[in-house]
GROMACS .gro file of C-alpha atoms in nm:
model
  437
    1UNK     CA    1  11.742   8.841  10.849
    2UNK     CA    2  11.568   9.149  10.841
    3UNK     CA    3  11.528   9.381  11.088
    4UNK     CA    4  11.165   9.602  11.119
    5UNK     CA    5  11.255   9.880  11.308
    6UNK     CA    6  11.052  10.202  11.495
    7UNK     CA    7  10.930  10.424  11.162
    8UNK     CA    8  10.948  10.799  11.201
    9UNK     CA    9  10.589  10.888  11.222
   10UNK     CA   10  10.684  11.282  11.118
   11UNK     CA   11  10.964  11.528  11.203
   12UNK     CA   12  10.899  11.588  11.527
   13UNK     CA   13  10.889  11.240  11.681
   14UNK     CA   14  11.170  11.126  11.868
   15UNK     CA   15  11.006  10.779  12.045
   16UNK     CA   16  10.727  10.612  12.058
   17UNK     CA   17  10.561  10.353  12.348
   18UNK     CA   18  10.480  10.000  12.210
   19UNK     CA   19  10.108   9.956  12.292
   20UNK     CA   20  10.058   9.601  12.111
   21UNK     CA   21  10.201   9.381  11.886
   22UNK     CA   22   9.962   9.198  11.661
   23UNK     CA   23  10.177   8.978  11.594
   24UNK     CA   24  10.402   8.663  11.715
   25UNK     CA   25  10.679   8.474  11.637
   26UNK     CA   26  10.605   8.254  11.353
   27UNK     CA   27  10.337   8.422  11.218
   28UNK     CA   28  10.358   8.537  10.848
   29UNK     CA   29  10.336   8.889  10.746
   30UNK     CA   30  10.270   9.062  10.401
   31UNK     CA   31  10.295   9.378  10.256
   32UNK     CA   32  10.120   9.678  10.439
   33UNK     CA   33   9.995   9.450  10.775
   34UNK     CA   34   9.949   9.638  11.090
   35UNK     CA   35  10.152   9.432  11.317
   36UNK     CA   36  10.187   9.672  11.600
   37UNK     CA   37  10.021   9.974  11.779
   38UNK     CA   38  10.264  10.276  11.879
   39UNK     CA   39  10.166  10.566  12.102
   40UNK     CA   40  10.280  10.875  12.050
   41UNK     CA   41  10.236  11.232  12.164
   42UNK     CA   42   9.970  11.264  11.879
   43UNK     CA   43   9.761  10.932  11.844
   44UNK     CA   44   9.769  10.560  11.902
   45UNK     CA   45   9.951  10.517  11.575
   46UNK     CA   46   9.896  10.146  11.345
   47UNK     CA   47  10.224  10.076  11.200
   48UNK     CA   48  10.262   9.874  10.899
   49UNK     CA   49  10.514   9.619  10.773
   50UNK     CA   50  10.620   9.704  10.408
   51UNK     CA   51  10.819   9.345  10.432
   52UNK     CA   52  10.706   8.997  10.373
   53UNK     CA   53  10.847   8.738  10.563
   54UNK     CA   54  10.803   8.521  10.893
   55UNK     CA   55  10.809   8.719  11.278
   56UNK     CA   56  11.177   8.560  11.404
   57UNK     CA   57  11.161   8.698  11.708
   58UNK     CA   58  11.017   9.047  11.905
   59UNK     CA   59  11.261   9.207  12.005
   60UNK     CA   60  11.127   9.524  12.209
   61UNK     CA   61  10.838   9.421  12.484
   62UNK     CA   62  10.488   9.567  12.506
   63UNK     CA   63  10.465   9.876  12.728
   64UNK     CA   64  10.852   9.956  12.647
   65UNK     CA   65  10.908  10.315  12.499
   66UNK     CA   66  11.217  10.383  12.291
   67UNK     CA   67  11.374  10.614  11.992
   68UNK     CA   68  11.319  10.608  11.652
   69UNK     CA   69  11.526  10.334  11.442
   70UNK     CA   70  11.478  10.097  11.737
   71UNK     CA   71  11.476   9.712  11.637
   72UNK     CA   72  11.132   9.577  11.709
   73UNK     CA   73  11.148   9.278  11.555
   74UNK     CA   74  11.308   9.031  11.307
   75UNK     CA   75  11.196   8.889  11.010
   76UNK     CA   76  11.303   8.580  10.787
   77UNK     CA   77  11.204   8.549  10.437
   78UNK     CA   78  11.041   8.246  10.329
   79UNK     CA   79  11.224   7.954  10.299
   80UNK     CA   80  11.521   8.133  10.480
   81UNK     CA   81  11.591   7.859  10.808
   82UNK     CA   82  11.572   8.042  11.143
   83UNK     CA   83  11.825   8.174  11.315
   84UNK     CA   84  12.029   7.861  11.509
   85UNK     CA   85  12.036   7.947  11.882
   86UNK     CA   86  12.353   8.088  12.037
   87UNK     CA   87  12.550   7.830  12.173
   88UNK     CA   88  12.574   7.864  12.580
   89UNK     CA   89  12.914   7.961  12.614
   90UNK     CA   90  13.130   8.018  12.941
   91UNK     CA   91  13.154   8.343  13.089
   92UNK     CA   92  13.518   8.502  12.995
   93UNK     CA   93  13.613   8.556  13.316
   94UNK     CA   94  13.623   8.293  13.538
   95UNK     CA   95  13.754   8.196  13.912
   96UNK     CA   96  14.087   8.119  13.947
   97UNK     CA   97  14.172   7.812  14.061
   98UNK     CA   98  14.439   7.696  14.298
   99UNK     CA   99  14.758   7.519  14.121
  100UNK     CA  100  14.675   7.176  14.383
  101UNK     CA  101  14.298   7.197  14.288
  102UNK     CA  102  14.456   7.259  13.916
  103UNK     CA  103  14.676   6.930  13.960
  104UNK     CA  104  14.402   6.714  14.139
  105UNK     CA  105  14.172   6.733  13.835
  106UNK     CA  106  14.428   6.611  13.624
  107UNK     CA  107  14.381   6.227  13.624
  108UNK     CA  108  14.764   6.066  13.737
  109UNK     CA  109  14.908   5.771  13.561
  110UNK     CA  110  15.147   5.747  13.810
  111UNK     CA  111  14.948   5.685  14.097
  112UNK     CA  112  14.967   5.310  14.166
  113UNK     CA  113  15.345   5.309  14.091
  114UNK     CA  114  15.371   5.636  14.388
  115UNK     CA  115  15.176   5.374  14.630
  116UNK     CA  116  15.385   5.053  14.588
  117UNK     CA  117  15.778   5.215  14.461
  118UNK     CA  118  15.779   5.524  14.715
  119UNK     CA  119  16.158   5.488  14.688
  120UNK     CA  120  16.183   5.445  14.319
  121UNK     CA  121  16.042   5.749  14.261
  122UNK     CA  122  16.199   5.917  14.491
  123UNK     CA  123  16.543   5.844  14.255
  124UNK     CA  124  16.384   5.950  13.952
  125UNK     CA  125  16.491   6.280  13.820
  126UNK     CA  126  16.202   6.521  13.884
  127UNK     CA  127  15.988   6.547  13.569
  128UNK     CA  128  15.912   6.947  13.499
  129UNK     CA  129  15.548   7.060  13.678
  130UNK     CA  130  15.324   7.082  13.401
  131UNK     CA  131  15.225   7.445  13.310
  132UNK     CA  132  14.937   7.553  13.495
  133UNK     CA  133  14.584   7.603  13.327
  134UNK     CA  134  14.459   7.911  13.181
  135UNK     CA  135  14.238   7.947  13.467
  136UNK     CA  136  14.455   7.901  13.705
  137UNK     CA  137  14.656   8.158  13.619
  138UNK     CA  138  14.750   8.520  13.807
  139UNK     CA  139  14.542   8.775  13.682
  140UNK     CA  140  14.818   8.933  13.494
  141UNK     CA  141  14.814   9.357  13.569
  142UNK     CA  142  14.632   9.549  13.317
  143UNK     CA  143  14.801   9.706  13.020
  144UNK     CA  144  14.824  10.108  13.038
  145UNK     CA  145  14.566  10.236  12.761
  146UNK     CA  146  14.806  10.311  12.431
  147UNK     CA  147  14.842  10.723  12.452
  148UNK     CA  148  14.588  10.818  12.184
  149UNK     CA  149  14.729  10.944  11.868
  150UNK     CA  150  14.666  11.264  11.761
  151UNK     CA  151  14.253  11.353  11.724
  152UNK     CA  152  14.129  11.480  11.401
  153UNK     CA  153  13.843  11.789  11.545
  154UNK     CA  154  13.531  11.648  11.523
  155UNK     CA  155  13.320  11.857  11.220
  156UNK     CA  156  13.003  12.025  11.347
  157UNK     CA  157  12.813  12.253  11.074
  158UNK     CA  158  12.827  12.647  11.164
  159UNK     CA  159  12.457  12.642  11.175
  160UNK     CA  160  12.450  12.331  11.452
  161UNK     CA  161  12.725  12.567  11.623
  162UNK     CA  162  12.543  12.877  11.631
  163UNK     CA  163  12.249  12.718  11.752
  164UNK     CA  164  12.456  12.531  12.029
  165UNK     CA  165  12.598  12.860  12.197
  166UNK     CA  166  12.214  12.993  12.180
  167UNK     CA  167  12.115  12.681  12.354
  168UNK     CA  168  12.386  12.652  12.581
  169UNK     CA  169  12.452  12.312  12.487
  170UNK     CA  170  12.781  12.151  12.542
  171UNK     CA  171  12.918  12.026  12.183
  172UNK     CA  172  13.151  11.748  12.358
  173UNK     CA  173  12.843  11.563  12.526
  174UNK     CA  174  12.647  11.527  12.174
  175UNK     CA  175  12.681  11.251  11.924
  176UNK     CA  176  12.676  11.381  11.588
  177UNK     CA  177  12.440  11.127  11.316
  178UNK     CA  178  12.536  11.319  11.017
  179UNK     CA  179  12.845  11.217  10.781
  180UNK     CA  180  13.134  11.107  10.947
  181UNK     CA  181  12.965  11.180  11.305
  182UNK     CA  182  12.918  11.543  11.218
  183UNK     CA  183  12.693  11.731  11.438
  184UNK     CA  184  12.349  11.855  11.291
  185UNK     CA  185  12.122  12.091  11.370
  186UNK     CA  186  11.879  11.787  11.505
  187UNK     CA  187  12.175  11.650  11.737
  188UNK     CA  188  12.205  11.996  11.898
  189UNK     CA  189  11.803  11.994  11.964
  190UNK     CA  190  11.808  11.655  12.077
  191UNK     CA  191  12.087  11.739  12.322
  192UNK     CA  192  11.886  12.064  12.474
  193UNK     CA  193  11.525  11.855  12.449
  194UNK     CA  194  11.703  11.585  12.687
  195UNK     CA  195  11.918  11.846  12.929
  196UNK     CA  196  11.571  12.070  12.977
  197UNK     CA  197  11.353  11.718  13.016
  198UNK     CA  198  11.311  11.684  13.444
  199UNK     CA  199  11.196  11.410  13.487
  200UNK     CA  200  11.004  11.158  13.230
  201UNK     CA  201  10.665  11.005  13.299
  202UNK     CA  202  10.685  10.635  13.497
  203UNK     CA  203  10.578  10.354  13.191
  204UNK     CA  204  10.217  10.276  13.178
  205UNK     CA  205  10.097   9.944  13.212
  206UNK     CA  206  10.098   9.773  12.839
  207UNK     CA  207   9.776   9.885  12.659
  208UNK     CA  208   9.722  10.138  12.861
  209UNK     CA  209   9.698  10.502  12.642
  210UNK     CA  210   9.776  10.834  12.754
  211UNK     CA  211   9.490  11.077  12.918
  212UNK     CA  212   9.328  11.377  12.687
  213UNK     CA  213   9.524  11.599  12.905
  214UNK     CA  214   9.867  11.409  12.900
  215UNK     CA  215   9.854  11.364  12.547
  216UNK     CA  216   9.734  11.782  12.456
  217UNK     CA  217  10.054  11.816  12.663
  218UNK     CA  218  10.316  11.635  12.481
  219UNK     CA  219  10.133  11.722  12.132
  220UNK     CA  220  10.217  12.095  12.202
  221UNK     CA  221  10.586  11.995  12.265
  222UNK     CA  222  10.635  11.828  11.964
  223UNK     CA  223  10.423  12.073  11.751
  224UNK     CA  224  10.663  12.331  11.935
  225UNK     CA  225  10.950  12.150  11.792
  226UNK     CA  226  10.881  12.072  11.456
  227UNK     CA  227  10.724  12.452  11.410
  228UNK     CA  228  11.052  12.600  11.543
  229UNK     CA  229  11.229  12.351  11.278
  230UNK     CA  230  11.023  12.455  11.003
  231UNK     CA  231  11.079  12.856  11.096
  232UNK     CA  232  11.415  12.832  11.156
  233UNK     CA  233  11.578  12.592  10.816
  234UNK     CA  234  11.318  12.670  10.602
  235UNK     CA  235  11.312  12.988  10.413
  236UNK     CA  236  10.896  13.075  10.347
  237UNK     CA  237  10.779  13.260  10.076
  238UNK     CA  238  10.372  13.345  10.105
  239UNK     CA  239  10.156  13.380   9.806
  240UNK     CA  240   9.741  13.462   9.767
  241UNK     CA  241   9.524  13.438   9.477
  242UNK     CA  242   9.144  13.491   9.471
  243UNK     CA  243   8.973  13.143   9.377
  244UNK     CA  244   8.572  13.227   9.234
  245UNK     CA  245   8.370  12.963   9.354
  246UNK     CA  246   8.011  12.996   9.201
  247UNK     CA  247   8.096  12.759   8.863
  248UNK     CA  248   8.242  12.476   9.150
  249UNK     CA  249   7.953  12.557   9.425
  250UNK     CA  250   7.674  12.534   9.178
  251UNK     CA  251   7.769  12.243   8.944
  252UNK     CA  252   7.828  12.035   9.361
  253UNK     CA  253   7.481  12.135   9.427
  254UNK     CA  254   7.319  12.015   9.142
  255UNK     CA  255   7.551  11.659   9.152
  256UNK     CA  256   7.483  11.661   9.538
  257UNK     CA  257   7.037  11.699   9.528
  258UNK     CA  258   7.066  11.364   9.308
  259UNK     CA  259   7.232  11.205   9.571
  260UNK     CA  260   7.137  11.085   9.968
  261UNK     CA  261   7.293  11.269  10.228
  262UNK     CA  262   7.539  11.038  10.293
  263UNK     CA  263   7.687  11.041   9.983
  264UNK     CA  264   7.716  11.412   9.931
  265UNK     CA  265   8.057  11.607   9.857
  266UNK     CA  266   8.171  11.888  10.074
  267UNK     CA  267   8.338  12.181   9.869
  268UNK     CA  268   8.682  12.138  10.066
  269UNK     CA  269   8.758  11.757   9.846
  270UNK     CA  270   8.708  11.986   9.532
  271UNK     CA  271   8.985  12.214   9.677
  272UNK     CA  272   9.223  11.857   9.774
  273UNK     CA  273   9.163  11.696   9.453
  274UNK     CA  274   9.241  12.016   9.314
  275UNK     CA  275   9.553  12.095   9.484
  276UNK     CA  276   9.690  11.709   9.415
  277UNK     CA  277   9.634  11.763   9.038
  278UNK     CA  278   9.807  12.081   9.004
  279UNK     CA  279  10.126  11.961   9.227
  280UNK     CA  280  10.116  11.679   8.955
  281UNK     CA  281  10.193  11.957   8.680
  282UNK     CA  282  10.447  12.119   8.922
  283UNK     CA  283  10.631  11.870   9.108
  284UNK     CA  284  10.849  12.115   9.306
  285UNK     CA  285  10.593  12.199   9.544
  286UNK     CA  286  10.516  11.774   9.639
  287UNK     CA  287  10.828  11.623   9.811
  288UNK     CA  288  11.035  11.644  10.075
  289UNK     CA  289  11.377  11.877  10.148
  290UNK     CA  290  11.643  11.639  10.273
  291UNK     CA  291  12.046  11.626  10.311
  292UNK     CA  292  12.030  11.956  10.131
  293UNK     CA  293  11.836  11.865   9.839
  294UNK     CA  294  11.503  11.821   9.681
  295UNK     CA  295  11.331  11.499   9.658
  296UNK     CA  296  10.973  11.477   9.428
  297UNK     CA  297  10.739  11.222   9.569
  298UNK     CA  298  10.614  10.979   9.304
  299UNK     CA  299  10.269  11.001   9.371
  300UNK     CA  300  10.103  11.302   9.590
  301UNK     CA  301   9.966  11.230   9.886
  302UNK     CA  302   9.805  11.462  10.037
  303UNK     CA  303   9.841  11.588  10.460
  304UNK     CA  304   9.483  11.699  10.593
  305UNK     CA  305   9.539  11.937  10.908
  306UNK     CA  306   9.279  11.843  11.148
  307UNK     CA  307   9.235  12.004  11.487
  308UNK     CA  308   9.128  11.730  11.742
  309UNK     CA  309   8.882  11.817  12.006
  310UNK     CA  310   9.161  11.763  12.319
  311UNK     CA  311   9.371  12.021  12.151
  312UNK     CA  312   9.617  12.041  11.898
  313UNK     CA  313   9.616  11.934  11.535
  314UNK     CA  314   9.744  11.640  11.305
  315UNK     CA  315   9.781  11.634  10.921
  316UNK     CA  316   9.779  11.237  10.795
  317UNK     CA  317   9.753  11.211  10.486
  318UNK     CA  318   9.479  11.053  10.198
  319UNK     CA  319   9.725  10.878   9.995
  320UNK     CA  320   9.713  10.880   9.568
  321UNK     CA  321   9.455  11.189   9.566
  322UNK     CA  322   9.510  11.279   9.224
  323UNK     CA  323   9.381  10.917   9.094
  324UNK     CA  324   9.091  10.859   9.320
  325UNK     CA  325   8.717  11.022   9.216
  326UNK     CA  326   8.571  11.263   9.439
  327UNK     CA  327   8.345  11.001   9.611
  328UNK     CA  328   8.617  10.779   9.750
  329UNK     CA  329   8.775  11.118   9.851
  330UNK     CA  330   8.486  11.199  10.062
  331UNK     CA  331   8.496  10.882  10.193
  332UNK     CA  332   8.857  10.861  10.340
  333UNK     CA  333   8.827  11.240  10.422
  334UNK     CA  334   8.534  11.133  10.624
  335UNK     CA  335   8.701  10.798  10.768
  336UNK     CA  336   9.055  11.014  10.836
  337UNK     CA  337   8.897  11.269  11.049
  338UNK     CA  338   8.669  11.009  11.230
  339UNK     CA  339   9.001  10.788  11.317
  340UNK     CA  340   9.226  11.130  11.373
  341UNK     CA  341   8.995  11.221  11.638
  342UNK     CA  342   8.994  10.911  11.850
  343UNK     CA  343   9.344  10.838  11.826
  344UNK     CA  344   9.345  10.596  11.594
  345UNK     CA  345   9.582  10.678  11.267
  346UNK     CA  346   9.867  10.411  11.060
  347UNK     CA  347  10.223  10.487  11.033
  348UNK     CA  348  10.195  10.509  10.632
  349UNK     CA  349   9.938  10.798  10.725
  350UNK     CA  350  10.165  10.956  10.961
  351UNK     CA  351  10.486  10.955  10.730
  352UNK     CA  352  10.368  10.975  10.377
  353UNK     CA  353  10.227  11.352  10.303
  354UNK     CA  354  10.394  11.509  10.051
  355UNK     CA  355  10.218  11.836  10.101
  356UNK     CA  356   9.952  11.952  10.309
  357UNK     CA  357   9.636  12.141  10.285
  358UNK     CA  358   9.478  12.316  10.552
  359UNK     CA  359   9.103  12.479  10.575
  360UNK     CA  360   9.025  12.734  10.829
  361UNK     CA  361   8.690  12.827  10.669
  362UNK     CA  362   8.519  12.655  10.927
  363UNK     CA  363   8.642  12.887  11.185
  364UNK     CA  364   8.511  13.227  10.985
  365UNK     CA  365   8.912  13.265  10.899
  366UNK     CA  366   8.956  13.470  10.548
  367UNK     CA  367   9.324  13.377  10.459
  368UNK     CA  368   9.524  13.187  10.649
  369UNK     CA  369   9.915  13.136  10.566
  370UNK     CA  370  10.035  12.803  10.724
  371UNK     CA  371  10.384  12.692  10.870
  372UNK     CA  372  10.546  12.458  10.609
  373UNK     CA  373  10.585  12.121  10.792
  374UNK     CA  374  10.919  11.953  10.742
  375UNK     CA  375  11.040  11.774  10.560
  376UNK     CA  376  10.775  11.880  10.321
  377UNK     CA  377  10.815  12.179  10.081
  378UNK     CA  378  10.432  12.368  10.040
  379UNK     CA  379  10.165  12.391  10.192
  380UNK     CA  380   9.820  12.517  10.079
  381UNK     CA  381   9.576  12.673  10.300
  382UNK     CA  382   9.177  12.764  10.219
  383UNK     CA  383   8.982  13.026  10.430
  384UNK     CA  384   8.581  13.085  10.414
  385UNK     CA  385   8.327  13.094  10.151
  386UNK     CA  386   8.258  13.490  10.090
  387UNK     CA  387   8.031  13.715   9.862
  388UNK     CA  388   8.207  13.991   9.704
  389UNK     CA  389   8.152  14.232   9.460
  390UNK     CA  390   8.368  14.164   9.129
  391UNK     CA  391   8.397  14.283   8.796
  392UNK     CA  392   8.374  14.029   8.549
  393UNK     CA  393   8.344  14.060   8.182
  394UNK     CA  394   8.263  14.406   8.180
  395UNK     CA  395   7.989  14.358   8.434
  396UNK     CA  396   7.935  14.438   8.806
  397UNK     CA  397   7.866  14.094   8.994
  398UNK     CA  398   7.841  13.932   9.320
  399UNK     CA  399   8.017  13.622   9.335
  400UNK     CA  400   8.151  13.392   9.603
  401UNK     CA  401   8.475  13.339   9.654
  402UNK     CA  402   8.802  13.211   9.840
  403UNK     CA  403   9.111  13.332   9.914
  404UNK     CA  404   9.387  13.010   9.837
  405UNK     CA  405   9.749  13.072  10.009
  406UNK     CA  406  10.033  12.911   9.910
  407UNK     CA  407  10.353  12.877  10.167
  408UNK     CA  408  10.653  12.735  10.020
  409UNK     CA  409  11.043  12.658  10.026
  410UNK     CA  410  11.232  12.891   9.866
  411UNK     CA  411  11.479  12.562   9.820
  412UNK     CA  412  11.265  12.401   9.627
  413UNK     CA  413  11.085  12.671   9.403
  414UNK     CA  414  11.023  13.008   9.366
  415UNK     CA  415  10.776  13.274   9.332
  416UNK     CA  416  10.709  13.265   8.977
  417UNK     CA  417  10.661  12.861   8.956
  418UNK     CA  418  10.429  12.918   9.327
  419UNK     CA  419  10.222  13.191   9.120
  420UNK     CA  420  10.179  12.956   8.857
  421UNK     CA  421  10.090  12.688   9.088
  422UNK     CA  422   9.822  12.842   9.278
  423UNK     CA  423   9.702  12.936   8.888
  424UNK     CA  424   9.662  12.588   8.841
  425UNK     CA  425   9.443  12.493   9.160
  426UNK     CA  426   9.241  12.861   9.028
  427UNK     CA  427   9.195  12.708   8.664
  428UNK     CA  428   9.064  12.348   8.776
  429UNK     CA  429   8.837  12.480   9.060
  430UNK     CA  430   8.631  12.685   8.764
  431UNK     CA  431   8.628  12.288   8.601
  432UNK     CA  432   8.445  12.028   8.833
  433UNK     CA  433   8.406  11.834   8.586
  434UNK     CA  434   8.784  11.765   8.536
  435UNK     CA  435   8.790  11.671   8.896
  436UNK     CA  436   8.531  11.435   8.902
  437UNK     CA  437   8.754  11.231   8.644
   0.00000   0.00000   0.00000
């Protein structure tokens, strides 16, 4: 049987609300179906199966809100028989019963002789009473607990300490999740999130989503968290390098007047197709930092921070950048922001950046340095479009140009592979024609 369970949909999720399941027992699933609709504090979130097999059974109901690595449902793979139903079995405990209402049910062989031979039995040597039943039994007293043997101190990491006394949280009332039952750092938050939580909103009816307001709310919460996270394990290191623009600007307006509006490229998927090739070269700065290591992603998939209009900001991510061509990047640029806005994003989205890009240019920002969201390792950040005054090749010039910022885990890499990285996404923004590939 296999068990499809509540996904992590980013570091600072905790639970989600089940909205919808699009599913029901029997039905057959494959690879990458939506089956169910989870709310969280930042969208109405599609989650995908990545198993194929037959819906056993659904296990949490609509409208129900619970942690992350929740059973929602079972699965059976094909040709696997379902699961038998439990037998109905009696309860252990049951009424006693008295030793004549014992003896009555007991069918006796010897009760025609007892009517006619009164006297005869009467002679007979008394046969021994039959033990009573099980049931009928005296509750017998309870056994005094065994003294418990000698307690080996549970292991909690200096850094979960530290943070415990800070947070005046009691280390005996948290359950530790790492090795062993060790307490973590995330135990220790967990703890101080549920001791400071009052009192938690009543369900909603199933279906029913959470208001603008409630939801800008809970976003800043859990933006709060996973920002304090980031700050606090992960050790930043900030970078800038000048990116010229007019080669990329000028060869995207000539590609762009030979196409209709609604096919045109913005600048900003030069500067993600850009950013996924060069994280190909350098592979330290696309992955994720877990149990004190560094794990490269296979393919880079790239987080988009978006603000929404309620307030707030989510990164999903536009998965396999550095093999798609800049028109089907404009098109699932386009489609993510459309769906990020509305609440309407899928748990692969939500769980599968492996570095993220954000672009304040918009907003008349120059640089911007960005907040490294774990577990990722880097992220890349993009201001505005400005004319400056350069010398280049000998020569005076006004050119356009952008200031790229790269934040990153001193973990995972250092300065001298982030200033060759940011080199990279330099070099290939001077070569749109490499990026249309």
């Amino acid at each position: 049987m296999i068990e499809f369970k509540m996904p992590a949909l980013g570091s600072d999720m905790d639970e989600g609300t089940l909205n919808e399941w699009m599913v029901k027992p029997g039905d057959k699933v494959t690879r990458g179906q939506v089956v169910a609709v989870i709310e969280t504090t930042k969208a109405a979130v599609e989650i995908e199966c990545w198993q194929e097999g037959i819906i056993e059974a659904l296990v949490v109901p609509v409208g129900e809100t619970v942690e992350v690595g929740t059973v929602l449902a079972t699965l059976r793979a094909d040709g696997e028989a379902p699961a038998a139903t439990a037998p109905v079995t009696a309860p252990l405990t049951t009424p006693s019963a008295t030793p004549s209402t014992t003896t009555s049910t007991t069918p006796s062989t010897d009760a025609e002789p007892q009517q006619k031979e009164p006297r005869k039995r009467a002679a007979k040597a008394p046969r021994k009473a039959p033990k009573p039943a099980a049931a009928a039994r005296a509750p017998e007293a309870p056994v005094p607990a065994r003294p418990a043997g000698p307690q080996h101190r549970r292991w909690v990491s200096p850094a979960a300490r530290r943070l415990a006394a800070n947070l005046s949280v009691d280390l005996d009332g948290v359950s530790g999740t790492g090795p062993g039952g060790a307490v973590t750092i995330i135990d220790v938050e967990h703890a101080a999130a549920t001791r400071q939580t009052v009192r938690k909103p009543a369900p909603k009816p199933a279906g029913e989503r959470m208001s603008m307001a409630e939801r800008g709310a809970a976003m800043r919460q859990s933006i709060a968290a996973a920002m304090s996270r980031s700050k606090r394990e992960i050790p930043h290191y900030y970078l800038a390098d000048e990116i010229l623009m007019d080669t990329a600007l000028t060869w995207l307006t000539a590609r762009n007047a030979q196409r209709p509006i609604t096919e045109r490229v913005l600048p900003a998927v030069l500067q993600l197709k850009a950013v996924a090739l060069a994280a190909q070269r350098f592979k330290e700065f696309s992955g994720f930092w877990r149990e004190d290591g560094f794990q490269p992603a296979p393919a880079v998939h790239v987080g988009v921070a978006i603000s929404l209009r309620g307030g707030g900001l989510v990164a999903p991510a536009i998965h396999d950048v550095a093999e798609k061509k800049l028109d089907e990047l404009m098109n699932d640029l386009t489609d993510l922001v459309a769906r990020a806005r509305v609440g309407s994003l899928r748990s692969s989205e939500m769980s599968d950046p492996t570095i993220t890009v954000t672009n304040l240019g918009d907003q008349g920002v120059d640089t911007v340095f960005g907040v490294i969201y774990p577990p990722q390792v880097a992220l890349v950040g993009f201001g505005k479009t400005t004319q400056k005054v350069c010398v280049i090749d000998g020569g005076i010039r006004v050119v356009n140009a952008v200031q790229g910022t790269l934040a990153a885990d001193h973990r995972a890499s250092d300065g001298h592979r982030g200033a060759m990285f940011l080199a990279a996404i330099n070099e290939l923004m001077q070569q749109p024609d490499v990026l249309e590939k």
